[in-house]
Structures are given as structure tokens and as C-alpha cells.
Amino acid sequence: MNTYTAKMKHSADTIERLVVMQYNTFQTRNKFLRVFLAMAMLVYGVYMSGRQMITPYLCLFLGCVLLAGLNVRPKSNAKKLIAQMGGRFPSSDYSFSDSSFMDGAGASPVPYSSLIKLIDDRAYLYLYVSRQSAYMIDRSTVKGPEGLEGFKDFLAKKTGLKWSRGTSFWTFSIKDLRSSGGNHSGDDGPRLSDRN
């Protein structure tokens, strides 16, 4: 018996959003180090400016480049993935039962115990089955008892996980840094899910 249903229709924008969210979620330490280095360069550049040296101006320039380029890598990965799709973007019809969920009729059920992270960014929900693979849901399509909030509570109970907010340069915190689990090789390859 299905408890909840939801949908997702991908586009170039949603693919980019998914890949950037993956990077912001699982590469937090890397991003924090870049921000720290950029800020150190900017502080040095401002403090030392006005002297007869080129170094402060070089530091100001490099600090700005580092800050401006925080999401360049995931956006580049997203563009490659979008090009591979050749305009054929996937869509999903999810059904959630008491013990698992499926992405379309005839798909293999995904047990809730296989989910490792739940993220809500106020437009989409992300159900991660690994650091490289997630199911993305359009929040506005969720149907079932008590609507979206009931669905989120349902998944939190079934998985034993708490919902996290999507992180970005402006919102990540020390808590996000601690919970990121470090920076492991192979964690930045873009994939929608093991099925796609």
C-alpha cells in the first residue's frame, strides 16, 4: 500500500542544482578551507595595501578569485552531465510504502535503511543513498497524509535520520563542517541515482 507519492521532472537547472547540492553537502571541508584561505589573503591584502609591493594586490586578486570560484567545479561537472544527456532529462514518479520506495512502476524497491542523508532546500528534497547518488523530489508534488510535513516526518521516522538544510557558501557552519565526514576521493562525480 502506497503511503505517499511524489514526482520530479528534471531540467538543466535541476541537474545543476543537484550537482552543486552534492558538492556543498559532501565537500564542506574543502569549501571551508578555500574560504579560509581566501579571507586570509584578503585580510593580508587590505592590511598591507599602500606599500610599495605588488604582493598585497596579488593577494587581494587571488582572494577574490577563490571566493568567486567556489562553485565552479560542481557547475562544470553539471555541464558535462547535461551534455551527456543530450536534452533527454529524466523524470520520476515516486511511490513510498511502509518499508521502501520506488522510482516508477517495475523499479526495484529502495529500502529506507539504505538512505544516508535527507536534505531540504525549500524547493526540493534530496534523498541520498550514497555520497554520489541521490533521488531528488519536487516538494510541490508530494501527496499523502498531512502533506509535505507529514511526508518529511514519515521519512525521518523510517530512516532514523534528521532533515538537514541545504548548505551554501552563505549558510554553512562549524556543525556542517564536523558532519561532512571529511573529503574522500571519488566523492564529486555527478550521478542522479544508481538507476539513471
Short mmCIF file of C-alpha atoms in Angstrom, two decimals:
data_model
loop_
_atom_site.label_atom_id
_atom_site.label_comp_id
_atom_site.label_asym_id
_atom_site.label_seq_id
_atom_site.Cartn_x
_atom_site.Cartn_y
_atom_site.Cartn_z
CA MET A 1 0.00 0.00 0.00
CA ASN A 2 1.40 3.40 -1.00
CA THR A 3 1.55 5.98 1.77
CA TYR A 4 2.96 8.94 -0.20
CA THR A 5 3.66 9.81 -3.81
CA ALA A 6 5.89 12.47 -5.36
CA LYS A 7 7.32 13.48 -8.72
CA MET A 8 10.43 15.02 -10.23
CA LYS A 9 10.86 16.37 -13.76
CA HIS A 10 14.49 17.26 -14.40
CA SER A 11 15.83 20.12 -16.49
CA ALA A 12 19.29 21.61 -17.00
CA ASP A 13 18.65 23.85 -13.97
CA THR A 14 17.67 20.99 -11.65
CA ILE A 15 20.66 18.89 -12.74
CA GLU A 16 22.99 21.78 -11.91
CA ARG A 17 21.21 22.33 -8.61
CA LEU A 18 21.58 18.64 -7.70
CA VAL A 19 25.30 18.53 -8.50
CA VAL A 20 26.01 21.79 -6.61
CA MET A 21 24.00 20.50 -3.62
CA GLN A 22 26.04 17.30 -3.64
CA TYR A 23 29.26 19.31 -3.62
CA ASN A 24 28.05 21.66 -0.88
CA THR A 25 26.91 18.70 1.23
CA PHE A 26 29.87 16.36 0.96
CA GLN A 27 32.76 18.72 0.21
CA THR A 28 32.19 21.12 3.11
CA ARG A 29 35.73 20.89 4.48
CA ASN A 30 37.24 21.57 1.09
CA LYS A 31 34.96 24.59 0.69
CA PHE A 32 35.72 25.85 4.20
CA LEU A 33 39.47 25.67 3.55
CA ARG A 34 39.06 27.65 0.32
CA VAL A 35 37.03 30.32 2.12
CA PHE A 36 39.55 30.49 4.97
CA LEU A 37 42.46 30.84 2.55
CA ALA A 38 40.59 33.49 0.52
CA MET A 39 39.76 35.51 3.64
CA ALA A 40 43.37 35.31 4.86
CA MET A 41 44.57 36.62 1.51
CA LEU A 42 42.00 39.44 1.53
CA VAL A 43 42.90 40.49 5.09
CA TYR A 44 46.61 40.45 4.26
CA GLY A 45 45.98 42.39 1.04
CA VAL A 46 43.93 45.08 2.79
CA TYR A 47 46.35 45.36 5.73
CA MET A 48 49.45 45.59 3.53
CA SER A 49 47.99 47.73 0.74
CA GLY A 50 49.51 51.14 0.19
CA ARG A 51 53.04 49.82 0.49
CA GLN A 52 55.43 49.70 -2.41
CA MET A 53 54.89 45.97 -3.01
CA ILE A 54 52.85 44.01 -5.50
CA THR A 55 52.17 41.13 -3.07
CA PRO A 56 49.15 42.72 -1.29
CA TYR A 57 47.41 43.42 -4.59
CA LEU A 58 48.14 39.90 -5.79
CA CYS A 59 46.64 38.51 -2.56
CA LEU A 60 43.54 40.68 -2.96
CA PHE A 61 43.10 39.42 -6.52
CA LEU A 62 43.65 35.74 -5.61
CA GLY A 63 41.33 36.01 -2.59
CA CYS A 64 38.54 37.38 -4.79
CA VAL A 65 39.12 34.67 -7.41
CA LEU A 66 38.92 31.94 -4.75
CA LEU A 67 35.65 33.31 -3.35
CA ALA A 68 34.10 33.83 -6.77
CA GLY A 69 35.06 30.33 -7.93
CA LEU A 70 33.65 28.32 -5.03
CA ASN A 71 31.05 26.53 -7.17
CA VAL A 72 32.99 26.42 -10.45
CA ARG A 73 33.93 22.74 -10.11
CA PRO A 74 30.42 21.38 -9.45
CA LYS A 75 28.92 23.63 -12.14
CA SER A 76 31.49 22.32 -14.60
CA ASN A 77 30.59 18.73 -13.62
CA ALA A 78 26.91 19.57 -14.09
CA LYS A 79 27.54 20.94 -17.59
CA LYS A 80 29.30 17.71 -18.56
CA LEU A 81 26.42 15.62 -17.23
CA ILE A 82 23.84 17.79 -19.02
CA ALA A 83 25.80 17.44 -22.29
CA GLN A 84 25.86 13.64 -21.87
CA MET A 85 22.06 13.63 -21.50
CA GLY A 86 21.66 15.41 -24.83
CA GLY A 87 18.40 17.09 -23.81
CA ARG A 88 16.80 13.85 -22.59
CA PHE A 89 16.22 14.73 -18.95
CA PRO A 90 14.81 12.04 -16.65
CA SER A 91 11.54 12.25 -14.78
CA SER A 92 10.49 10.26 -11.75
CA ASP A 93 7.20 9.08 -10.25
CA TYR A 94 7.93 8.04 -6.69
CA SER A 95 5.75 5.87 -4.50
CA PHE A 96 6.52 5.41 -0.81
CA SER A 97 5.26 2.41 1.11
CA ASP A 98 5.75 1.33 4.69
CA SER A 99 9.17 -0.30 4.16
CA SER A 100 10.62 1.14 0.93
CA PHE A 101 10.09 3.47 -2.02
CA MET A 102 10.21 3.03 -5.78
CA ASP A 103 11.09 5.31 -8.67
CA GLY A 104 8.46 4.25 -11.20
CA ALA A 105 6.45 1.10 -11.80
CA GLY A 106 8.58 -2.00 -12.08
CA ALA A 107 11.61 -0.38 -10.45
CA SER A 108 13.41 -2.17 -7.66
CA PRO A 109 12.30 -1.03 -4.19
CA VAL A 110 14.79 1.08 -2.26
CA PRO A 111 14.69 0.25 1.47
CA TYR A 112 14.68 3.25 3.79
CA SER A 113 17.68 1.77 5.61
CA SER A 114 19.80 2.48 2.51
CA LEU A 115 19.35 6.26 2.81
CA ILE A 116 22.30 8.08 4.38
CA LYS A 117 21.17 11.73 4.30
CA LEU A 118 17.97 13.75 3.93
CA ILE A 119 18.19 17.37 2.71
CA ASP A 120 15.51 20.02 2.23
CA ASP A 121 16.49 23.22 0.40
CA ARG A 122 12.97 24.77 0.40
CA ALA A 123 12.40 23.92 -3.27
CA TYR A 124 13.46 20.26 -3.49
CA LEU A 125 14.09 17.28 -1.25
CA TYR A 126 17.22 15.16 -1.69
CA LEU A 127 17.32 11.52 -0.56
CA TYR A 128 20.94 10.35 -0.62
CA VAL A 129 21.72 6.65 -0.95
CA SER A 130 25.45 7.38 -1.21
CA ARG A 131 27.79 10.37 -1.39
CA GLN A 132 27.48 10.23 -5.19
CA SER A 133 23.84 9.28 -5.69
CA ALA A 134 20.57 10.95 -4.71
CA TYR A 135 16.88 10.94 -5.50
CA MET A 136 15.55 14.49 -5.97
CA ILE A 137 11.91 15.34 -5.28
CA ASP A 138 9.92 18.44 -6.19
CA ARG A 139 8.38 19.48 -2.85
CA SER A 140 5.22 20.78 -4.52
CA THR A 141 4.32 17.31 -5.87
CA VAL A 142 4.27 15.44 -2.55
CA LYS A 143 0.85 13.88 -1.86
CA GLY A 144 -0.29 11.87 1.13
CA PRO A 145 -1.40 12.16 4.75
CA GLU A 146 -0.59 15.58 6.25
CA GLY A 147 1.11 16.72 3.04
CA LEU A 148 4.76 17.72 2.88
CA GLU A 149 5.36 17.95 6.62
CA GLY A 150 3.74 14.55 7.15
CA PHE A 151 6.00 13.13 4.43
CA LYS A 152 9.12 14.60 5.99
CA ASP A 153 8.16 13.21 9.40
CA PHE A 154 7.41 9.84 7.80
CA LEU A 155 10.84 9.63 6.16
CA ALA A 156 12.64 10.84 9.30
CA LYS A 157 10.99 8.05 11.32
CA LYS A 158 11.60 5.36 8.70
CA THR A 159 15.27 6.25 8.19
CA GLY A 160 16.22 7.41 11.69
CA LEU A 161 17.78 10.48 10.03
CA LYS A 162 17.16 14.18 10.68
CA TRP A 163 16.48 16.54 7.82
CA SER A 164 19.33 18.93 7.04
CA ARG A 165 19.08 22.24 5.28
CA GLY A 166 20.92 22.69 2.03
CA THR A 167 24.28 24.34 2.63
CA SER A 168 25.89 27.05 0.58
CA PHE A 169 28.76 29.47 0.98
CA TRP A 170 26.48 31.81 2.95
CA THR A 171 24.86 29.21 5.23
CA PHE A 172 27.41 26.56 6.15
CA SER A 173 28.53 26.41 9.76
CA ILE A 174 31.02 24.63 12.01
CA LYS A 175 28.32 21.97 12.57
CA ASP A 176 28.20 21.35 8.80
CA LEU A 177 31.98 21.12 8.75
CA ARG A 178 32.01 18.50 11.52
CA SER A 179 29.19 16.46 9.97
CA SER A 180 30.68 16.42 6.46
CA GLY A 181 32.84 13.43 7.29
CA GLY A 182 35.87 14.78 5.52
CA ASN A 183 36.93 14.91 1.95
CA HIS A 184 37.27 11.46 0.34
CA SER A 185 38.43 10.77 -3.16
CA GLY A 186 35.79 9.88 -5.69
CA ASP A 187 33.04 11.84 -3.94
CA ASP A 188 32.48 14.50 -6.52
CA GLY A 189 31.31 12.51 -9.51
CA PRO A 190 27.83 13.59 -10.56
CA ARG A 191 25.14 10.90 -10.71
CA LEU A 192 21.40 11.30 -10.34
CA SER A 193 20.83 7.86 -8.88
CA ASP A 194 22.05 4.34 -9.44
CA ARG A 195 19.03 3.82 -11.67
CA ASN A 196 19.67 6.74 -14.06
#
